[in-house]
Tab-separated table of C-alpha atoms (C1' of nucleotides) in Angstrom:
chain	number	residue	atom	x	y	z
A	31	UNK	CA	32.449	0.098	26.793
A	32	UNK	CA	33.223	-3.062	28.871
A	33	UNK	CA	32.842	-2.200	32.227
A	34	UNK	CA	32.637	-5.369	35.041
A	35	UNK	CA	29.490	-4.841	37.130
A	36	UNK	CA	26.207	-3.339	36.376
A	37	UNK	CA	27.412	0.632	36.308
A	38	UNK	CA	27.460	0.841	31.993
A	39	UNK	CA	23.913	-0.259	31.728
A	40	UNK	CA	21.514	2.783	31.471
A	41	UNK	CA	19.880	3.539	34.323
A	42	UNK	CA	16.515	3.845	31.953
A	43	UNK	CA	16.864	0.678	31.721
A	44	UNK	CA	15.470	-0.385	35.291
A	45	UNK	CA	11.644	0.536	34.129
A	46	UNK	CA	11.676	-1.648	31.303
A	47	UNK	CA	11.492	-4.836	34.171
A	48	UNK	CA	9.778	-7.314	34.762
A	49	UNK	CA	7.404	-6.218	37.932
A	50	UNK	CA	3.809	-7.626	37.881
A	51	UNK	CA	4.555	-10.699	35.777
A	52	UNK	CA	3.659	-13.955	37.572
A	53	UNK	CA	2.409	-17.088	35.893
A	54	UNK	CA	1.341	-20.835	37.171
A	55	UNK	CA	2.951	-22.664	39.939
A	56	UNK	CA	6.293	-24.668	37.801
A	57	UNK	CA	6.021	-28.088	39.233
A	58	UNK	CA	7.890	-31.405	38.602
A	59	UNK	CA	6.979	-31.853	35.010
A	60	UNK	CA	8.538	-28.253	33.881
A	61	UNK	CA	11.892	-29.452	35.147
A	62	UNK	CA	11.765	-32.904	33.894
A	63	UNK	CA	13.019	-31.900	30.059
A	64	UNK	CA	16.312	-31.150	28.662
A	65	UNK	CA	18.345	-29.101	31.179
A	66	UNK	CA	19.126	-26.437	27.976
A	67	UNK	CA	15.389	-25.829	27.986
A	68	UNK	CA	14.682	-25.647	31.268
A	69	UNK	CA	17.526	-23.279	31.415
A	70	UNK	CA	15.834	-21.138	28.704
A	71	UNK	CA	12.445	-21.660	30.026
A	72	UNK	CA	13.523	-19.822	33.412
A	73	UNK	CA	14.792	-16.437	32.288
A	74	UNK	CA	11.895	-14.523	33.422
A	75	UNK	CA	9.807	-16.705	35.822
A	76	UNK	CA	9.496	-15.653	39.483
A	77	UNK	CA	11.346	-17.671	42.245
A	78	UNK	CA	10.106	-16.900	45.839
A	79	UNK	CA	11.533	-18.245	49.174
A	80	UNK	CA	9.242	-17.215	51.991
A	81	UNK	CA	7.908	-14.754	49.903
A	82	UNK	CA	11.186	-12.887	49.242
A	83	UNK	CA	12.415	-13.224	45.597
A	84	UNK	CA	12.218	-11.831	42.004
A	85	UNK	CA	11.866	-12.543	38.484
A	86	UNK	CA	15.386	-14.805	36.963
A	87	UNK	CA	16.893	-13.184	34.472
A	88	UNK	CA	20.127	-15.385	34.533
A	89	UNK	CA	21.012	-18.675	34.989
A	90	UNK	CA	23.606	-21.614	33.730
A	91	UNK	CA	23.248	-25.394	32.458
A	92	UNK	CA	24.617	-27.828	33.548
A	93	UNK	CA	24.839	-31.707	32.690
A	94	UNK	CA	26.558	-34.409	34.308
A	95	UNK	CA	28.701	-35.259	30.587
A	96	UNK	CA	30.305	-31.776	30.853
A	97	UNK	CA	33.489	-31.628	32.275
A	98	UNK	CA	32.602	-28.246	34.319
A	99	UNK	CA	29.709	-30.023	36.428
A	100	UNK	CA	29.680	-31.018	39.802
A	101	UNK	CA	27.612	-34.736	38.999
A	102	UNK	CA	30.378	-35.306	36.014
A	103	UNK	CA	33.052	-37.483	38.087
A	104	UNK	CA	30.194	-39.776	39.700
A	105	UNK	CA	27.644	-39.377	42.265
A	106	UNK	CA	29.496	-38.474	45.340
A	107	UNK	CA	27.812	-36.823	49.025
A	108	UNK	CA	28.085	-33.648	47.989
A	109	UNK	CA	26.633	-33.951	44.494
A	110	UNK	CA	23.818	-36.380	45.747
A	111	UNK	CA	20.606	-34.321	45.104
A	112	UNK	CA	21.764	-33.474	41.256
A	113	UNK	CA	21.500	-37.192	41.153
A	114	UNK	CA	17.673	-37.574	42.615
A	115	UNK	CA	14.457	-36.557	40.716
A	116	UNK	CA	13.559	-33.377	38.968
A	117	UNK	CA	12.273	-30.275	40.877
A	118	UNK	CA	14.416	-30.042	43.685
A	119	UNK	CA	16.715	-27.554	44.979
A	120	UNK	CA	20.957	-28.474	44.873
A	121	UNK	CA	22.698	-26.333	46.862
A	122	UNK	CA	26.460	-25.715	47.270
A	123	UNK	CA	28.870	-24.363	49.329
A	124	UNK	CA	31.230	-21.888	46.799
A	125	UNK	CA	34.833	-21.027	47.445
A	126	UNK	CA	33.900	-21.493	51.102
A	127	UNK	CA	31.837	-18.861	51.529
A	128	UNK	CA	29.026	-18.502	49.161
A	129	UNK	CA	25.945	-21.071	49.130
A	130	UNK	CA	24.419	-21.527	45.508
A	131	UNK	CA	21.247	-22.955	44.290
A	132	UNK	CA	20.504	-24.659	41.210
A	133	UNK	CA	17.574	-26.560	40.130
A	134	UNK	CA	17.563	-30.259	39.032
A	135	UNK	CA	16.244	-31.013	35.665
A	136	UNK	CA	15.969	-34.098	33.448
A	137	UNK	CA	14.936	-37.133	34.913
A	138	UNK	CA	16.453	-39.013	38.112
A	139	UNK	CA	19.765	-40.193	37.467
A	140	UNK	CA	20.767	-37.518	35.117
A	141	UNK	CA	22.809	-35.058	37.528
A	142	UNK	CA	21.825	-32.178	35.740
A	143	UNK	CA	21.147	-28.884	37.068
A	144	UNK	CA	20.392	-25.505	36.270
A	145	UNK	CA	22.517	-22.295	38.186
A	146	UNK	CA	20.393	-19.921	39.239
A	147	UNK	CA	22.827	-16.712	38.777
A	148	UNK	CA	20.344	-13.433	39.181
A	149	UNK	CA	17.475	-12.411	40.034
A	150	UNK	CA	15.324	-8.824	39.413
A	151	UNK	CA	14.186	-8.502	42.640
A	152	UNK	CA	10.842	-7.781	43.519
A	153	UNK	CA	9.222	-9.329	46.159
A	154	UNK	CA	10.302	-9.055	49.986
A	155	UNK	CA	12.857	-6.199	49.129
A	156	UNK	CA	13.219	-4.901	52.639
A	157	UNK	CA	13.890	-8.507	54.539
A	158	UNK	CA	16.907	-8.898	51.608
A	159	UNK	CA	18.094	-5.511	52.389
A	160	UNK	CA	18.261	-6.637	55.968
A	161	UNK	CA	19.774	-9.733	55.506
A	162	UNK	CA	22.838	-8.357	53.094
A	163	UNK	CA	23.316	-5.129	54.275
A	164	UNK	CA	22.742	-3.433	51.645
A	165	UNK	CA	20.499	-0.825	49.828
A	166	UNK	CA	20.787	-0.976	46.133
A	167	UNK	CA	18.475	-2.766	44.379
A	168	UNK	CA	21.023	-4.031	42.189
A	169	UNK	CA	23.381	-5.809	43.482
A	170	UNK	CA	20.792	-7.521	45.851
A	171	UNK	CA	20.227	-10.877	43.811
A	172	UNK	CA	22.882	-10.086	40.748
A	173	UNK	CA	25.292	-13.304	41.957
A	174	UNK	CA	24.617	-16.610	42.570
A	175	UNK	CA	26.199	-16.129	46.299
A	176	UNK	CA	24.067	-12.563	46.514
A	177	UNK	CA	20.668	-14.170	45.778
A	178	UNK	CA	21.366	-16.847	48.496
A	179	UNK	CA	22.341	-14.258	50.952
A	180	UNK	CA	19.250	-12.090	49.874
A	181	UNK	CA	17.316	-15.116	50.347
A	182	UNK	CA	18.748	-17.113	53.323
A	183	UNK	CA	19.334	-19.570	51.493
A	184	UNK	CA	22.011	-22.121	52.758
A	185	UNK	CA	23.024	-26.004	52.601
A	186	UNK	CA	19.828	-26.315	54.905
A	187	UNK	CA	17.354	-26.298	51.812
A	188	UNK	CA	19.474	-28.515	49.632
A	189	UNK	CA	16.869	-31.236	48.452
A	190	UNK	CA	14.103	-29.461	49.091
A	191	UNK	CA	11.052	-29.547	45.981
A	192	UNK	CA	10.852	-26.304	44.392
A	193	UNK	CA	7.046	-26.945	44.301
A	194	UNK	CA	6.524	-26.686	48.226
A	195	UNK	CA	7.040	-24.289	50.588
A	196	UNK	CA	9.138	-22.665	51.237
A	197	UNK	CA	9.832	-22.262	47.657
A	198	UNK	CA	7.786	-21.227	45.083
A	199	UNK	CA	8.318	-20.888	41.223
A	200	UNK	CA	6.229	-19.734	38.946
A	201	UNK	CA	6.131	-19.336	34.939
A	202	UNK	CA	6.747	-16.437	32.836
A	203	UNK	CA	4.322	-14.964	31.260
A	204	UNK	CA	5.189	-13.230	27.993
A	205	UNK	CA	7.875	-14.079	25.856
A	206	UNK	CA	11.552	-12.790	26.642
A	207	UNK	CA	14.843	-11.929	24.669
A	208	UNK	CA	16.968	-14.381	25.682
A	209	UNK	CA	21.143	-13.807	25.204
A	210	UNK	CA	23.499	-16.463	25.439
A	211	UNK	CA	27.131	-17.078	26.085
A	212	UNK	CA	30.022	-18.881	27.861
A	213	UNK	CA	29.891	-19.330	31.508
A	214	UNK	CA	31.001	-17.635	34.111
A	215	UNK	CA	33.928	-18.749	36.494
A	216	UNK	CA	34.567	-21.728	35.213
A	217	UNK	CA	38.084	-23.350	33.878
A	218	UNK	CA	36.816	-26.809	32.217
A	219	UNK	CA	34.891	-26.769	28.781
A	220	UNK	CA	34.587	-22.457	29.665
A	221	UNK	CA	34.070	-22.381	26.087
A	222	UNK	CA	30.337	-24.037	26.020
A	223	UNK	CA	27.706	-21.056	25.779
A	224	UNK	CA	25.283	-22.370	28.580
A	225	UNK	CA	24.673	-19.652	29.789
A	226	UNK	CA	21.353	-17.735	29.155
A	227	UNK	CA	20.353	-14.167	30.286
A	228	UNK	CA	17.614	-11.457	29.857
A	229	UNK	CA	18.777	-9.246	27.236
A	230	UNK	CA	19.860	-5.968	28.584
A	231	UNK	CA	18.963	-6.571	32.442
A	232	UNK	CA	20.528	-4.681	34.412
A	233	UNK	CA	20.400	-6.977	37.266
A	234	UNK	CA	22.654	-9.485	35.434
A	235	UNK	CA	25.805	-10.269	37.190
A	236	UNK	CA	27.580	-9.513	34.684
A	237	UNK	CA	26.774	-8.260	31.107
A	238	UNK	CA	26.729	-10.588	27.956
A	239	UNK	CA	28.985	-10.073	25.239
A	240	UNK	CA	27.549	-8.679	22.154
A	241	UNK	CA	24.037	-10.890	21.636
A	242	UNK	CA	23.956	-14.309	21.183
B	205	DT	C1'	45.663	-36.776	57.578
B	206	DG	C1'	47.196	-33.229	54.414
B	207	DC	C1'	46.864	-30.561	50.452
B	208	DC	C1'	44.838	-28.149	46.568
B	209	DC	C1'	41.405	-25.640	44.498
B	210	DG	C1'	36.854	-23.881	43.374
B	211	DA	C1'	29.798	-22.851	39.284
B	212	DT	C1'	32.311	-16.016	44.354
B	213	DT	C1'	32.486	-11.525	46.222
B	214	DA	C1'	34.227	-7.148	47.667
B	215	DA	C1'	37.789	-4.179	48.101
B	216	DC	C1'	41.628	-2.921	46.376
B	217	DT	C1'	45.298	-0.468	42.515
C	48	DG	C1'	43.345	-4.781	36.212
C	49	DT	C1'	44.460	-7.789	41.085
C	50	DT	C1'	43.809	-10.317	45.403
C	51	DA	C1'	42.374	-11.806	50.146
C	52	DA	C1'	38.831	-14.071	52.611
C	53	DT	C1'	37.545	-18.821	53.865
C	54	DC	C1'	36.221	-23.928	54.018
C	55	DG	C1'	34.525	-28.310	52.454
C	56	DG	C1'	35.001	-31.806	48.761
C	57	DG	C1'	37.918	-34.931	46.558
C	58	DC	C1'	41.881	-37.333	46.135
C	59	DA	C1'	46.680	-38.746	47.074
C	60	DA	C1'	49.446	-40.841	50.556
DNA sequence: TGCCCGATTAACT
DNA sequence: GTTAATCGGGCAA
């Protein structure tokens, strides 16, 4: 059954999470590799802002020699921070509403960036509640634009080191099933499969096809 | 300056 | 399945 949205995954589903897991603080160095890794390396570490957050279980790649990036026609105002060191937080205005936030990877000059797409939320569930109006769990953080909200996030934190408050980011801790496949939303080089998801979340913002 | 369009979302049919 | 909302970046003129 395809099914947009989160309704066709089973409900049972929700207690096989991720709650609990929490590993060291992800610094500089666990950012500075190939973005593909980094991307990998993220589904199921735990990104808190103020203490309100959740375990990733999707994100995208991003690399300033793909046609679908921000950084790939040149540095330019906007884009600036994708071009500055490792670790820091890149965030966007979307269709003129949304903010997103991606993480910069790779080394300074680079311009890549990982899309932080969904999170499991677990940690400051009532203040997200508050700030998006809204009471299921699910769609809280399942949207790049929805974890921002849940988050107050906005283009005020765009710079900002993941490693210092208000941000924290910290390692998974057991090993995850990670699905792949093309990403979402995009028009240029859609066929790439950069994205990467936790297989069978229901907090994804939108399922994977097959496994991959 | 003006115009087009987008790494989205929610509310529709 | 479709579309409106909404606005700043990027580029042409």
């Amino acid at each position: 059954m395809k099914g947009r949205g989160l309704a066709h995954y089973p409900v049972s589903v929700q207690g096989a999470g991720l709650r609990q897991e929490r590993g060291r603080i992800l610094g500089r160095r666990f950012f500075a590799r190939d973005v593909h890794q980094v991307a990998r390396d993220l589904i199921g570490a735990t990104l808190l802002y103020k203490g309100a957050g959740g375990h990733i279980v999707e994100v995208e790649a991003y690399h300033h020699t793909d046609p679908a990036a921000h950084s790939y026609g040149g540095r330019t105002e906007r884009n600036a921070v994708m071009f500055g060191p490792p670790g820091h937080a890149y965030v966007y205005r979307s269709y003129g509403i949304h903010w997103c936030l991606n993480f910069v990877c790779e080394e300074e000059g680079s311009a890549s960036a990982v899309l932080i797409r969904a999170l499991e939320p677990t940690q400051g569930l009532a203040a997200m509640r508050r700030r998006r109006r809204l009471k299921d769990e699910r769609l809280l953080c399942s949207g790049p634009g929805r974890l921002c909200q849940s988050l107050g996030i906005t283009r005020a934190h765009n710079g900002l080191a993941l490693d210092e408050p208000p941000f924290q980011v910290f390692a998974r801790t057991s090993r995850m099933d990670i699905v792949t496949g093309p990403r979402i939303g995009i028009s240029k080089a859609a066929e790439r499969p950069w994205r990467y998801g936790l297989k069978g979340s229901p907090f994804l913002s939108r399922p994977f096809r097959a496994s991959g």
